[in-house]
């Protein structure tokens, strides 16, 4: 074959197929049954004489490989077979009308409960010798993980429960028989299905379940996952989310909902309404001097934050400001913001410049420069010092220098801008192709966050209300187990003393001296 002939053949193949040929999928009956069962392919009606072509099978394999965190080859290789044999939830990952090509986060099934107070009951005992009272304690804990972040409440009621939890085996009167040891661990039914199974959770009692143990399947994790289905959530495409289809071993340790789980549940039932409670009683100076106790500043928000060159942390909440030391102990505060920052009554955002470690404070459409808290420059218009922004640019939401590339980021209205220093000047220039949408780059961070802080050791924290999120600079997303409580972690104050709507309060707790080292490591 001549070179010209080879060229004609290659061009012809490209024109006929439009793209390189898909390699054989190597699908077998077991693999095809798996893909069909969990919604990755839809079997055609054999009576119509249609076939399931290899292209659709390859698309289904790629979607499954994406869900399992594997390279999307579209080929049933050994890695893919191994994931198919992993323990998982018995619910399908896709409905027949879903687009398996779509990369997704949380997904709503489409139905929700038309009430916010749900009842539950446990139908029977398990065969793993786990005491009934221990199972009940675990179930209550599982429900609480969802009720703590959404406007939904759960109460035990054995008379006619909305959600019945049941241990069963093989065929058990619901058209979804279990497969014995291994494979499917449990399944649940979506809300308001119009029948007796609505919301119910079934556990495969051929499995070996456990509570607070590294042996067996963690019953708490499985219950939290299945209750997510009972509330109306489908499987999530986010690996690490509790609503991911594949079982995640916990070694008996407790865990938090992933931000993806929280956002999914809140999209169905809203953010939890925290009832106002009475403020903690005032602490007397006499009480605060008792040996072994320490006066603590309890904060439940951080609207503007920055870390200084000497590792102190400044927090500005409107007209009041606070200074914490490197161990998050209160040094000063509350201090009138105007007294601390050169007469400024309003600060929208703070950041520390890369080249001279001076603090820059945004206020309205202007910015000011401080050496620690001494005003050394300004006011300047934001558009003058940050070239590329429009002349009327104002009301910055947050700003910080990201340790990942040592560049400045400014946030406002669900968008962000990236800046580089103008050489030999104390000014910045906007980089090309900005602004961009916050959600596309800062995955898992709520768009309406209050402030952002670059902590030591390349840690970045986003604050929203009384919660905070730690961002992973390598994986470019919020880390597992967040959000957490600003009140508890950044102030070291007991959760039962939290006050909704209060900016801060002071309290004494003897155990806080012991807690401080633990908090320090949590944040690092």
Coordinates of C-alpha atoms in Angstrom, one line a residue:
X1 CA 0.0 0.0 0.0
X2 CA 1.4 3.4 -1.0
X3 CA 1.6 6.4 1.3
X4 CA -1.1 8.1 -0.7
X5 CA -3.4 5.1 -0.5
X6 CA -2.9 4.9 3.3
X7 CA -3.8 8.6 3.6
X8 CA -7.0 8.0 1.6
X9 CA -8.0 5.1 3.8
X10 CA -7.4 7.1 7.0
X11 CA -9.4 10.1 5.7
X12 CA -12.2 7.9 4.5
X13 CA -12.5 6.2 8.0
X14 CA -12.5 9.6 9.7
X15 CA -15.2 10.9 7.4
X16 CA -17.4 7.8 7.8
X17 CA -17.2 7.7 11.6
X18 CA -16.5 11.3 12.5
X19 CA -14.1 10.3 15.3
X20 CA -11.7 7.4 16.1
X21 CA -13.5 4.0 16.5
X22 CA -14.5 3.0 20.0
X23 CA -12.5 0.0 21.0
X24 CA -14.5 -3.2 21.9
X25 CA -16.2 -2.8 25.2
X26 CA -15.4 -6.4 26.2
X27 CA -18.9 -6.5 27.9
X28 CA -20.1 -9.8 29.3
X29 CA -23.5 -10.8 30.5
X30 CA -22.7 -10.0 34.1
X31 CA -21.4 -6.6 33.3
X32 CA -24.4 -5.8 31.0
X33 CA -26.8 -6.9 33.7
X34 CA -25.1 -4.6 36.2
X35 CA -25.2 -1.6 33.9
X36 CA -28.9 -2.2 33.1
X37 CA -29.9 -2.8 36.7
X38 CA -28.4 0.5 37.9
X39 CA -29.6 2.6 35.0
X40 CA -26.4 3.0 32.9
X41 CA -28.0 1.4 29.8
X42 CA -31.6 0.7 28.9
X43 CA -32.3 -2.7 27.4
X44 CA -34.4 -2.5 24.2
X45 CA -37.7 -4.3 23.9
X46 CA -36.8 -7.7 22.3
X47 CA -40.2 -7.8 20.6
X48 CA -39.3 -4.8 18.5
X49 CA -36.2 -6.4 17.0
X50 CA -33.9 -3.5 18.2
X51 CA -30.5 -4.1 19.6
X52 CA -28.3 -2.4 22.3
X53 CA -25.4 -1.3 20.2
X54 CA -21.8 -1.1 21.5
X55 CA -21.7 2.7 21.4
X56 CA -24.5 2.9 24.0
X57 CA -22.8 0.2 26.1
X58 CA -19.5 2.2 26.0
X59 CA -21.3 5.4 27.1
X60 CA -22.8 3.5 30.0
X61 CA -19.4 2.0 30.9
X62 CA -17.8 5.5 30.8
X63 CA -20.6 6.9 33.1
X64 CA -20.1 4.1 35.6
X65 CA -16.3 4.5 35.5
X66 CA -16.7 8.2 36.1
X67 CA -18.9 7.5 39.1
X68 CA -16.3 5.0 40.4
X69 CA -13.4 7.4 39.9
X70 CA -11.8 5.4 37.1
X71 CA -10.4 6.4 33.7
X72 CA -13.3 6.6 31.3
X73 CA -12.2 4.0 28.8
X74 CA -15.6 2.6 27.8
X75 CA -14.1 -0.9 28.2
X76 CA -15.0 -3.5 30.8
X77 CA -11.5 -3.9 32.2
X78 CA -10.4 -5.5 35.5
X79 CA -10.5 -2.2 37.4
X80 CA -14.1 -1.7 36.3
X81 CA -15.1 -5.3 37.2
X82 CA -13.6 -4.8 40.7
X83 CA -15.7 -1.6 41.3
X84 CA -18.8 -3.5 40.1
X85 CA -18.1 -6.1 42.8
X86 CA -17.9 -3.4 45.5
X87 CA -20.6 -3.2 48.2
X88 CA -23.2 -0.6 47.3
X89 CA -26.7 0.7 47.7
X90 CA -29.4 -1.2 45.9
X91 CA -31.0 1.9 44.4
X92 CA -30.3 2.7 40.7
X93 CA -27.8 5.4 39.9
X94 CA -29.8 6.7 36.9
X95 CA -33.5 6.7 36.0
X96 CA -34.5 5.8 32.4
X97 CA -35.0 9.5 31.6
X98 CA -31.6 10.6 33.0
X99 CA -28.7 11.6 30.8
X100 CA -25.8 9.3 31.8
X101 CA -23.3 11.6 30.1
X102 CA -24.1 14.4 32.5
X103 CA -21.5 14.9 35.2
X104 CA -23.5 15.7 38.3
X105 CA -23.4 16.6 42.0
X106 CA -26.4 15.8 44.2
X107 CA -29.5 14.9 42.3
X108 CA -33.1 15.2 43.4
X109 CA -35.5 12.3 42.7
X110 CA -38.4 14.6 42.1
X111 CA -40.7 14.0 45.1
X112 CA -40.6 15.4 48.6
X113 CA -42.6 15.0 51.7
X114 CA -45.5 17.4 52.0
X115 CA -44.9 17.8 55.7
X116 CA -41.9 18.6 57.8
X117 CA -42.5 16.3 60.9
X118 CA -41.9 12.7 60.0
X119 CA -42.3 9.6 62.2
X120 CA -40.3 6.4 62.1
X121 CA -40.1 3.0 63.7
X122 CA -37.8 -0.1 63.6
X123 CA -39.8 -3.2 62.6
X124 CA -37.6 -6.0 63.9
X125 CA -34.3 -7.1 65.3
X126 CA -31.2 -7.9 63.2
X127 CA -29.4 -11.2 63.2
X128 CA -25.9 -9.8 64.0
X129 CA -26.5 -9.7 67.7
X130 CA -26.5 -5.9 67.8
X131 CA -28.8 -4.9 70.7
X132 CA -32.1 -3.3 69.8
X133 CA -31.3 -0.3 71.9
X134 CA -27.9 0.2 70.1
X135 CA -29.6 0.0 66.7
X136 CA -32.2 2.6 67.9
X137 CA -29.4 4.9 69.1
X138 CA -27.7 4.6 65.7
X139 CA -31.0 5.3 63.8
X140 CA -31.7 8.4 65.9
X141 CA -28.1 9.6 65.2
X142 CA -28.6 9.0 61.4
X143 CA -31.9 11.0 61.4
X144 CA -30.2 13.8 63.3
X145 CA -27.5 14.3 60.7
X146 CA -30.2 15.3 58.2
X147 CA -32.5 17.2 60.6
X148 CA -29.6 19.3 61.8
X149 CA -29.1 20.9 58.4
X150 CA -32.7 21.0 57.0
X151 CA -36.2 21.9 58.1
X152 CA -37.3 18.3 58.7
X153 CA -37.9 16.7 62.0
X154 CA -38.1 13.0 63.0
X155 CA -39.9 11.3 65.9
X156 CA -40.3 7.7 66.8
X157 CA -44.0 6.5 66.5
X158 CA -44.7 2.8 66.2
X159 CA -48.4 3.2 65.4
X160 CA -48.2 4.3 61.8
X161 CA -44.7 5.5 60.9
X162 CA -43.8 7.4 57.8
X163 CA -40.5 5.6 57.6
X164 CA -40.3 1.9 58.6
X165 CA -36.8 0.4 59.0
X166 CA -36.6 -3.3 58.5
X167 CA -34.0 -6.1 58.4
X168 CA -34.8 -8.7 55.8
X169 CA -33.4 -11.2 53.3
X170 CA -33.7 -12.3 49.7
X171 CA -37.2 -11.8 48.4
X172 CA -39.2 -9.8 50.9
X173 CA -42.4 -8.6 49.2
X174 CA -41.2 -5.5 47.5
X175 CA -40.1 -6.6 44.0
X176 CA -36.4 -5.9 44.8
X177 CA -35.0 -9.1 46.4
X178 CA -31.6 -8.9 48.0
X179 CA -28.6 -10.8 46.7
X180 CA -27.2 -12.3 49.9
X181 CA -23.7 -11.6 51.3
X182 CA -21.9 -9.0 49.3
X183 CA -23.2 -6.7 46.6
X184 CA -26.2 -4.7 47.7
X185 CA -26.4 -3.7 51.4
X186 CA -29.8 -1.9 51.6
X187 CA -32.3 0.0 49.6
X188 CA -35.0 2.6 50.4
X189 CA -38.1 4.1 48.8
X190 CA -38.7 7.7 47.8
X191 CA -41.2 10.0 49.6
X192 CA -44.9 10.2 48.8
X193 CA -45.0 7.2 46.6
X194 CA -48.7 6.6 47.4
X195 CA -48.2 3.1 48.9
X196 CA -47.2 1.4 52.2
X197 CA -43.5 1.3 51.2
X198 CA -43.1 5.1 50.8
X199 CA -40.0 6.2 52.6
X200 CA -39.2 2.8 54.1
X201 CA -35.6 1.5 54.5
X202 CA -34.7 -2.2 54.1
X203 CA -31.4 -3.7 55.2
X204 CA -30.0 -7.0 53.7
X205 CA -29.7 -9.1 56.9
X206 CA -27.4 -11.5 55.1
X207 CA -24.8 -8.8 55.5
X208 CA -22.7 -8.5 58.6
X209 CA -23.5 -5.0 60.1
X210 CA -21.7 -3.3 62.9
X211 CA -21.8 -0.2 65.0
X212 CA -18.6 1.7 66.1
X213 CA -16.4 -1.1 64.8
X214 CA -14.0 -1.6 61.9
X215 CA -15.5 -5.1 61.3
X216 CA -18.6 -5.5 59.2
X217 CA -20.6 -2.9 57.3
X218 CA -21.1 0.4 59.2
X219 CA -24.8 0.5 59.9
X220 CA -24.7 4.2 60.7
X221 CA -23.3 5.2 57.3
X222 CA -25.7 2.9 55.5
X223 CA -28.7 4.3 57.4
X224 CA -27.7 7.9 56.7
X225 CA -27.4 7.1 53.0
X226 CA -30.7 5.3 52.8
X227 CA -32.5 8.0 54.7
X228 CA -31.2 10.4 52.1
X229 CA -33.2 8.4 49.6
X230 CA -36.2 8.4 51.9
X231 CA -36.1 12.2 51.8
X232 CA -35.9 12.4 48.0
X233 CA -32.3 12.4 47.1
X234 CA -30.9 10.2 44.3
X235 CA -27.3 9.0 44.1
X236 CA -24.7 11.8 43.9
X237 CA -21.9 11.9 41.3
X238 CA -19.6 13.5 43.9
X239 CA -17.1 11.0 45.3
X240 CA -16.9 11.4 49.0
X241 CA -20.6 12.3 49.4
X242 CA -22.6 10.0 51.7
X243 CA -25.2 9.9 48.8
X244 CA -22.5 8.3 46.5
X245 CA -23.7 4.9 45.4
X246 CA -20.7 2.9 46.6
X247 CA -20.3 2.1 50.3
X248 CA -17.6 3.9 52.1
X249 CA -16.0 2.1 55.1
X250 CA -15.6 4.3 58.1
X251 CA -13.7 1.9 60.4
X252 CA -16.4 2.6 63.0
X253 CA -15.6 6.3 63.2
X254 CA -18.2 9.1 63.2
X255 CA -18.5 11.2 60.1
X256 CA -20.2 14.4 58.8
X257 CA -22.5 14.9 55.8
X258 CA -20.5 16.1 52.8
X259 CA -21.3 19.6 51.6
X260 CA -22.9 18.0 48.5
X261 CA -25.3 16.1 50.7
X262 CA -26.2 19.2 52.7
X263 CA -26.8 21.3 49.6
X264 CA -28.9 18.5 48.1
X265 CA -31.1 18.1 51.2
X266 CA -31.4 21.9 51.7
X267 CA -32.6 22.2 48.1
X268 CA -35.5 20.0 49.0
X269 CA -36.4 21.2 52.5
X270 CA -34.5 24.5 53.0
X271 CA -31.8 25.5 55.5
X272 CA -32.5 24.6 59.1
X273 CA -34.4 27.4 61.0
X274 CA -32.5 27.8 64.3
X275 CA -34.8 28.9 67.1
X276 CA -33.6 31.8 69.0
X277 CA -32.4 30.9 72.5
X278 CA -31.5 33.0 75.5
X279 CA -28.0 34.4 75.7
X280 CA -25.6 32.8 78.2
X281 CA -25.6 34.6 81.5
X282 CA -23.0 37.4 81.8
X283 CA -19.7 36.3 83.4
X284 CA -18.5 38.2 86.3
X285 CA -14.8 39.2 86.7
X286 CA -14.7 37.2 89.9
X287 CA -15.8 34.1 88.2
X288 CA -13.3 34.6 85.3
X289 CA -10.4 34.6 87.8
X290 CA -11.1 31.1 89.2
X291 CA -8.0 28.9 88.7
X292 CA -8.3 26.5 85.8
X293 CA -10.8 28.7 83.9
X294 CA -10.4 31.1 81.1
X295 CA -12.5 33.9 79.7
X296 CA -13.3 33.1 76.0
X297 CA -14.7 35.2 73.2
X298 CA -17.4 33.3 71.4
X299 CA -18.0 34.3 67.8
X300 CA -20.6 32.9 65.5
X301 CA -19.7 34.9 62.4
X302 CA -16.7 36.4 60.6
X303 CA -17.7 39.0 58.0
X304 CA -14.1 40.2 57.2
X305 CA -10.9 38.3 58.2
X306 CA -7.2 38.6 57.7
X307 CA -4.0 37.1 59.3
X308 CA -1.3 39.6 60.1
X309 CA 2.4 39.2 59.6
X310 CA 2.8 38.3 63.4
X311 CA 0.1 35.6 63.0
X312 CA -2.6 37.4 64.8
X313 CA -6.1 37.1 63.3
X314 CA -8.3 40.1 62.8
X315 CA -12.1 39.6 62.6
X316 CA -14.3 42.5 61.6
X317 CA -18.1 42.2 62.2
X318 CA -19.6 45.6 61.1
X319 CA -18.9 48.2 63.8
X320 CA -17.0 45.7 66.1
X321 CA -13.6 44.1 65.6
X322 CA -11.6 41.4 67.4
X323 CA -8.0 40.2 67.6
X324 CA -7.2 36.5 68.2
X325 CA -3.7 35.1 68.7
X326 CA -2.2 32.3 66.7
X327 CA -3.9 29.8 69.0
X328 CA -7.3 31.4 68.5
X329 CA -7.3 32.9 72.0
X330 CA -8.9 36.3 72.4
X331 CA -6.3 39.1 72.7
X332 CA -8.7 42.1 72.3
X333 CA -12.3 42.7 71.6
X334 CA -14.8 43.8 71.0
X335 CA -13.1 47.0 69.8
X336 CA -15.0 49.6 67.8
X337 CA -13.9 49.1 64.2
X338 CA -13.3 52.8 63.8
X339 CA -10.9 52.8 66.8
X340 CA -8.9 49.9 65.5
X341 CA -8.8 50.9 61.8
X342 CA -8.0 54.6 61.6
X343 CA -11.6 55.9 61.8
X344 CA -13.1 53.5 59.3
X345 CA -16.7 52.7 60.3
X346 CA -17.2 50.2 57.6
X347 CA -14.9 47.4 56.2
X348 CA -16.2 45.1 53.5
X349 CA -13.1 42.9 53.1
X350 CA -9.4 42.6 54.2
X351 CA -6.3 41.0 52.7
X352 CA -2.6 41.0 53.3
X353 CA -0.4 42.2 50.3
X354 CA 2.2 39.7 49.1
X355 CA 5.2 42.0 48.8
X356 CA 5.1 44.1 51.9
X357 CA 2.6 42.3 54.2
X358 CA 0.6 45.5 54.6
X359 CA -3.2 45.2 55.1
X360 CA -5.6 46.5 52.5
X361 CA -9.2 47.3 53.6
X362 CA -12.1 47.7 51.2
X363 CA -14.9 50.1 52.1
X364 CA -17.6 50.9 49.6
X365 CA -15.8 52.0 46.4
X366 CA -12.5 52.9 48.1
X367 CA -9.6 51.0 49.7
X368 CA -7.1 51.9 52.5
X369 CA -3.6 50.6 53.3
X370 CA -2.6 49.8 56.9
X371 CA 0.7 48.8 58.5
X372 CA -0.8 46.6 61.1
X373 CA -3.6 48.9 62.2
X374 CA -1.8 52.2 61.4
X375 CA -3.3 53.9 58.4
X376 CA -0.5 54.6 55.9
X377 CA -2.4 55.1 52.6
X378 CA -5.8 56.0 51.2
X379 CA -8.5 56.5 50.6
X380 CA -8.0 55.4 47.0
X381 CA -10.7 54.4 44.5
X382 CA -10.7 50.6 44.0
X383 CA -10.6 51.0 40.2
X384 CA -7.4 53.1 40.5
X385 CA -5.5 50.5 42.5
X386 CA -6.9 47.4 40.8
X387 CA -6.6 48.2 37.0
X388 CA -9.2 46.5 34.9
X389 CA -12.2 47.0 37.2
X390 CA -14.9 49.5 36.2
X391 CA -14.9 53.0 37.6
X392 CA -17.9 52.3 39.8
X393 CA -16.6 49.0 41.3
X394 CA -17.7 48.8 45.0
X395 CA -18.9 46.6 47.8
X396 CA -16.2 43.9 47.7
X397 CA -17.4 40.8 49.4
X398 CA -14.1 39.1 50.2
X399 CA -10.4 39.2 49.1
X400 CA -7.3 37.1 49.8
X401 CA -4.0 36.1 48.4
X402 CA -4.2 32.4 47.5
X403 CA -1.2 30.4 48.7
X404 CA -1.5 28.1 45.6
X405 CA -0.1 30.7 43.2
X406 CA 0.5 33.8 45.4
X407 CA -2.0 35.9 43.4
X408 CA -4.8 38.1 44.6
X409 CA -8.5 37.1 44.3
X410 CA -11.5 39.4 44.8
X411 CA -15.0 38.1 45.2
X412 CA -18.4 39.8 44.6
X413 CA -21.9 38.7 43.4
X414 CA -21.1 35.0 42.7
X415 CA -18.0 36.1 40.6
X416 CA -14.3 36.4 41.3
X417 CA -11.4 38.4 39.7
X418 CA -7.7 37.4 39.7
X419 CA -5.0 40.1 39.9
X420 CA -1.2 40.2 39.4
X421 CA 1.0 43.0 40.7
X422 CA 2.0 45.8 38.4
X423 CA 5.8 45.6 38.4
X424 CA 7.5 48.0 40.9
X425 CA 4.1 49.5 41.8
X426 CA 1.8 49.1 44.8
X427 CA -1.0 48.3 42.4
X428 CA -2.6 45.3 40.7
X429 CA -3.7 44.6 37.2
X430 CA -6.7 42.3 36.3
X431 CA -5.6 39.0 34.6
X432 CA -7.1 38.0 31.3
X433 CA -10.4 36.1 31.0
X434 CA -11.8 37.4 34.3
X435 CA -14.3 37.7 36.0
X436 CA -15.4 34.1 36.3
X437 CA -18.1 32.3 38.2
X438 CA -17.2 31.4 41.8
X439 CA -18.9 28.0 41.7
X440 CA -16.9 26.8 38.7
X441 CA -13.5 27.1 40.4
X442 CA -14.2 27.1 44.2
X443 CA -16.1 23.8 44.3
X444 CA -18.3 23.3 47.4
X445 CA -18.0 26.9 48.5
X446 CA -21.4 28.7 48.9
X447 CA -21.6 31.6 46.5
X448 CA -22.9 33.9 49.2
X449 CA -20.1 33.3 51.7
X450 CA -19.1 36.2 54.0
X451 CA -15.3 36.2 54.1
X452 CA -12.2 34.1 53.2
X453 CA -9.0 33.6 55.2
X454 CA -5.6 32.3 54.1
X455 CA -4.3 30.5 57.1
X456 CA -0.8 29.2 57.7
X457 CA 0.4 26.0 56.1
X458 CA -1.5 26.8 52.9
X459 CA -4.9 26.4 54.5
X460 CA -7.8 28.4 53.2
X461 CA -11.1 28.9 55.0
X462 CA -14.4 30.4 53.8
X463 CA -16.9 31.7 56.3
X464 CA -20.7 31.9 55.9
X465 CA -22.8 32.8 58.9
X466 CA -21.9 30.5 61.8
X467 CA -20.3 27.9 59.6
X468 CA -16.9 27.6 57.9
X469 CA -15.5 25.5 55.0
X470 CA -11.9 24.4 54.6
X471 CA -10.7 24.4 51.0
X472 CA -8.3 21.8 49.6
X473 CA -5.8 23.6 47.5
X474 CA -4.7 20.5 45.7
X475 CA -8.1 19.0 44.9
X476 CA -9.7 22.4 44.3
X477 CA -12.8 21.7 46.4
X478 CA -14.1 21.9 50.0
X479 CA -12.7 19.1 52.1
X480 CA -14.8 16.2 53.4
X481 CA -16.5 16.9 56.8
X482 CA -17.3 20.5 56.2
X483 CA -18.9 22.9 57.0
X484 CA -18.2 23.1 60.7
X485 CA -19.1 25.4 63.5
X486 CA -17.3 28.8 63.8
X487 CA -18.6 29.0 67.3
X488 CA -17.0 25.7 68.4
X489 CA -13.8 25.5 66.3
X490 CA -12.7 29.2 66.1
X491 CA -13.8 30.2 69.5
X492 CA -13.6 26.9 71.5
X493 CA -17.1 27.5 72.9
X494 CA -19.5 24.6 73.7
X495 CA -22.2 24.2 71.0
X496 CA -25.0 24.3 73.6
X497 CA -24.2 28.0 74.3
X498 CA -24.5 29.1 70.6
X499 CA -26.9 32.0 70.1
X500 CA -28.5 32.6 66.8
X501 CA -28.5 36.2 65.8
X502 CA -25.9 37.3 68.3
X503 CA -22.5 38.4 67.0
X504 CA -20.6 37.4 70.0
X505 CA -20.7 36.7 73.7
X506 CA -18.3 35.9 76.5
X507 CA -18.4 32.7 78.5
X508 CA -16.2 30.8 81.0
X509 CA -15.6 27.1 80.6
X510 CA -12.9 25.3 82.5
X511 CA -12.4 22.5 79.9
X512 CA -11.5 25.1 77.2
X513 CA -7.9 25.2 78.3
X514 CA -7.7 21.5 77.5
X515 CA -9.7 21.9 74.2
X516 CA -7.4 24.6 72.7
X517 CA -4.7 22.2 71.4
X518 CA -7.3 20.0 69.8
X519 CA -8.9 23.0 68.0
X520 CA -5.5 24.1 66.8
X521 CA -4.9 20.7 65.1
X522 CA -8.4 20.7 63.6
X523 CA -7.7 23.9 61.8
X524 CA -4.3 22.8 60.7

